[in-house]
């Protein structure tokens, strides 16, 4: 159905499959899930800063996080034809090394099977056993390629513990290039708490969520660029969450700072063959449209290309503001696409789904 | 000459007046200026991370930093009619409390006198004695208003030591509103070194300069917004360096996070009268054009308004790449304005200088 009917495809939409919920429930240190009596409701605690008695710990985890039927309901309510689901953070970053291979295999099989329950409507990005070592990771990449509904991998910014500019990651990036599986780069760790100041808690979760996440993504991908990953792995494909964090806006400044840097010049890293940030945005990077506004979305489209930006929702985060309403986040992103590309235009159809169908090969 | 001839005005251009250089030369801990033999060249060291034996300490400080005639030469070479000069970081943030009032008075008088040497071509943003306490600061604001060439104040992100969302700053913001002096908000401290990773030094100064600076500005102004400064001081005018850091790109995400925040909702901070980030961008905020690219500049213009964006160069930082060349940073920003607004258009003339003449009352 995909390519003829101008489908709407959501490439940024998360799940915690039931087995992952069980895994987190069995734990007592972060990340973990438990209830806090007297309320029987389950809450997910993933960051050190939220694991305290004094604040409302973590966030509620309802069936919209783990029941795949709720995902389909959400899609139907919002006219979404296809979703490319991914595990939400903190993925398997925290799993003991010896358990990593098994955990990833079980999880990815389970997600693949859930996709199979709604053929043509669900695809997925797999999760890598990052703590398991290079061989385990590369083996899982090869295996993911063979799973029917897998179309890439979701990745946080820590890599093997030293960030994504770690040379130890090169064989993993190479395996992703060889299998043509794109990386969906997604933030989790934010920035050190000190940057938000003494009054941060007065502002709820706004600062770490609104700024920490996109800044984390921007730093991670800029470190990759500076370390030369895109020269060494020239066909590596990256899909950046939240329209690249802030990369489309800052690309010019990054380029100016690179060109003027005396250290990079002395090291001979500014020779003509260098791929610029602009080159990488057009050649290696895709962006989701999760930027909640027309101005940011236009910058994303201009930076990466109208054929490289893809609709997403970040469901099930950012629930409706009031009972019974549609999801504001979804409506805002729909409006931004219409505003930036024109309602019903070919470019709008591309951003809403056509691009994702082509880039992620979503026909079944 | 200003309003009839379509002048080019540079609102982001720095100086270290001779007395400030002498002040820094008298010091042995950061910030300080000295030579490192065998080279006789003076170098400025302002950040802890650069004050080590193992890296090239600080940056060279030549006459382009302190000789006002060099500023005029630069302006002439690049067709800049008027410059609104400001002290570069770290301003007077570090001065002992007892010396703050005198230091600011001397410095601001000196800068005002330098402007007077080239009437109509130079104006300035003053420097506040932040360490001197509220009364001293407010007194200097009142005094600045009376200095012939002063058109606002430059401010870092630390305020009185606790950031710009510190309630202790309200009387200072009030005094700036009363005197109609805008704040030119400029970064200096960046982000904690840990966010750049183990390989940061391989990339020269790129990460802290290209990302740390704009992210610092974004965080500072977002904290001001969340703390309600713009509701309490509704006519406060802010000019944000580097096109707002990343604010034009992230405004939608910040708004979405505010609207969805359960803490802010519970505190009753989401009532209808709230000024949104978009409101504040159009009403209180002006942006310079120092974003080194058409895509970012378009986003800045769309976010704040074509009558609120003003050309700047960040001179004398980012010198020419090769001897005898024009400054790449200047050329890039000129090109971006032409590209975003059309060469010779009224809007381009506004961004190049007309807006600054109006906003900063630059006719003499």
Short mmCIF file of C-alpha atoms in Angstrom, two decimals, chain B residues 82-236:
data_model
loop_
_atom_site.label_atom_id
_atom_site.label_comp_id
_atom_site.label_asym_id
_atom_site.label_seq_id
_atom_site.Cartn_x
_atom_site.Cartn_y
_atom_site.Cartn_z
CA UNK B 82 29.24 52.21 12.11
CA UNK B 83 30.36 49.84 14.85
CA UNK B 84 28.77 49.37 18.25
CA UNK B 85 31.79 48.18 20.17
CA UNK B 86 31.72 46.14 23.36
CA UNK B 87 34.33 44.82 25.76
CA UNK B 88 35.07 41.17 25.01
CA UNK B 89 34.72 38.53 27.70
CA UNK B 90 35.38 38.09 30.58
CA UNK B 91 34.34 41.73 31.12
CA UNK B 92 34.50 42.74 34.80
CA UNK B 93 32.94 39.55 36.17
CA UNK B 94 36.17 38.74 38.04
CA UNK B 95 36.96 42.11 39.64
CA UNK B 96 37.02 42.29 43.49
CA UNK B 97 33.83 43.89 44.81
CA UNK B 98 35.52 46.97 46.22
CA UNK B 99 37.13 47.79 42.87
CA UNK B 100 34.13 47.12 40.66
CA UNK B 101 32.53 50.58 40.64
CA UNK B 102 35.77 52.37 39.81
CA UNK B 103 36.81 49.78 37.20
CA UNK B 104 33.49 50.05 35.35
CA UNK B 105 33.47 53.83 35.49
CA UNK B 106 37.01 54.12 34.13
CA UNK B 107 36.42 51.52 31.47
CA UNK B 108 33.12 52.92 30.25
CA UNK B 109 34.48 56.47 30.19
CA UNK B 110 37.47 55.31 28.20
CA UNK B 111 35.33 53.45 25.67
CA UNK B 112 33.00 56.42 25.38
CA UNK B 113 35.99 58.68 24.71
CA UNK B 114 37.33 56.34 22.05
CA UNK B 115 33.93 56.50 20.32
CA UNK B 116 34.20 60.29 20.44
CA UNK B 117 37.39 60.18 18.39
CA UNK B 118 35.33 59.01 15.41
CA UNK B 119 31.98 60.72 15.86
CA UNK B 120 29.12 58.96 14.14
CA UNK B 121 31.19 55.88 13.40
CA UNK B 122 31.52 54.37 16.85
CA UNK B 123 28.97 53.66 19.57
CA UNK B 124 29.25 51.20 22.44
CA UNK B 125 27.66 48.81 24.87
CA UNK B 126 28.84 49.51 28.41
CA UNK B 127 30.17 47.02 30.94
CA UNK B 128 28.48 46.55 34.33
CA UNK B 129 30.31 46.29 37.69
CA UNK B 130 28.55 42.98 38.42
CA UNK B 131 30.66 42.11 41.46
CA UNK B 132 29.93 45.50 43.07
CA UNK B 133 26.41 44.79 44.29
CA UNK B 134 23.01 45.99 43.18
CA UNK B 135 23.32 49.65 44.11
CA UNK B 136 26.64 50.06 42.37
CA UNK B 137 25.31 48.33 39.27
CA UNK B 138 22.12 50.40 39.09
CA UNK B 139 24.12 53.57 39.61
CA UNK B 140 26.40 52.70 36.70
CA UNK B 141 23.39 51.96 34.48
CA UNK B 142 22.02 55.43 35.24
CA UNK B 143 25.41 56.94 34.51
CA UNK B 144 25.81 54.98 31.25
CA UNK B 145 22.57 56.44 29.99
CA UNK B 146 24.19 59.88 30.14
CA UNK B 147 27.34 58.93 28.25
CA UNK B 148 27.06 60.22 24.70
CA UNK B 149 27.91 57.04 22.77
CA UNK B 150 26.56 54.32 25.07
CA UNK B 151 23.61 52.38 23.67
CA UNK B 152 23.19 49.40 26.00
CA UNK B 153 25.19 46.99 28.15
CA UNK B 154 27.01 43.78 27.38
CA UNK B 155 26.27 40.99 29.83
CA UNK B 156 27.61 37.47 30.34
CA UNK B 157 25.48 34.58 31.55
CA UNK B 158 26.50 34.42 35.20
CA UNK B 159 24.83 37.61 36.45
CA UNK B 160 25.61 38.00 40.14
CA UNK B 161 27.03 34.48 40.21
CA UNK B 162 23.82 32.46 40.02
CA UNK B 163 22.77 32.94 36.41
CA UNK B 164 20.26 35.29 34.84
CA UNK B 165 17.21 33.69 36.46
CA UNK B 166 18.39 34.97 39.84
CA UNK B 167 15.59 37.08 41.42
CA UNK B 168 18.31 39.41 42.76
CA UNK B 169 18.76 40.66 39.21
CA UNK B 170 15.22 42.02 38.93
CA UNK B 171 16.12 45.57 40.10
CA UNK B 172 18.94 45.59 37.56
CA UNK B 173 16.66 44.49 34.75
CA UNK B 174 14.18 47.09 35.98
CA UNK B 175 16.84 49.81 35.73
CA UNK B 176 17.70 48.69 32.21
CA UNK B 177 14.04 48.83 31.24
CA UNK B 178 13.66 52.28 32.82
CA UNK B 179 16.68 53.64 30.96
CA UNK B 180 15.69 51.81 27.76
CA UNK B 181 19.18 50.31 27.52
CA UNK B 182 19.17 46.88 25.86
CA UNK B 183 21.27 43.98 27.12
CA UNK B 184 23.68 42.45 24.62
CA UNK B 185 23.83 38.89 25.99
CA UNK B 186 27.12 37.21 25.20
CA UNK B 187 28.53 33.81 26.24
CA UNK B 188 31.87 33.16 27.88
CA UNK B 189 31.83 30.15 30.17
CA UNK B 190 30.63 27.47 27.75
CA UNK B 191 29.73 24.04 29.11
CA UNK B 192 31.53 21.72 31.56
CA UNK B 193 34.54 20.11 29.87
CA UNK B 194 33.23 16.59 30.46
CA UNK B 195 30.63 16.92 27.70
CA UNK B 196 33.29 17.13 24.99
CA UNK B 197 34.77 13.69 25.71
CA UNK B 198 38.28 12.30 25.93
CA UNK B 199 39.29 13.35 22.44
CA UNK B 200 38.22 17.00 22.66
CA UNK B 201 41.76 18.35 22.42
CA UNK B 202 42.18 16.56 19.07
CA UNK B 203 39.64 19.00 17.70
CA UNK B 204 41.37 22.21 18.80
CA UNK B 205 38.90 24.75 20.13
CA UNK B 206 36.05 23.71 17.85
CA UNK B 207 33.70 22.04 20.33
CA UNK B 208 33.72 24.67 23.12
CA UNK B 209 33.67 27.51 20.62
CA UNK B 210 31.22 26.20 18.04
CA UNK B 211 28.84 24.47 20.46
CA UNK B 212 29.66 25.57 24.02
CA UNK B 213 29.10 29.25 23.33
CA UNK B 214 25.71 29.06 21.59
CA UNK B 215 24.43 26.43 24.02
CA UNK B 216 25.44 28.62 26.97
CA UNK B 217 23.45 31.52 25.52
CA UNK B 218 20.44 29.32 24.84
CA UNK B 219 20.41 27.96 28.37
CA UNK B 220 20.81 31.42 29.91
CA UNK B 221 17.95 33.02 28.04
CA UNK B 222 15.68 30.01 28.50
CA UNK B 223 16.26 30.20 32.25
CA UNK B 224 15.28 33.89 32.10
CA UNK B 225 12.12 33.01 30.20
CA UNK B 226 11.15 30.20 32.60
CA UNK B 227 11.75 32.36 35.67
CA UNK B 228 9.24 34.92 34.41
CA UNK B 229 11.66 37.82 33.84
CA UNK B 230 9.78 38.93 30.72
CA UNK B 231 6.45 39.02 32.55
CA UNK B 232 7.95 41.05 35.40
CA UNK B 233 10.01 43.38 33.20
CA UNK B 234 7.80 43.41 30.10
CA UNK B 235 9.79 45.99 28.13
CA UNK B 236 13.21 44.49 28.78
#
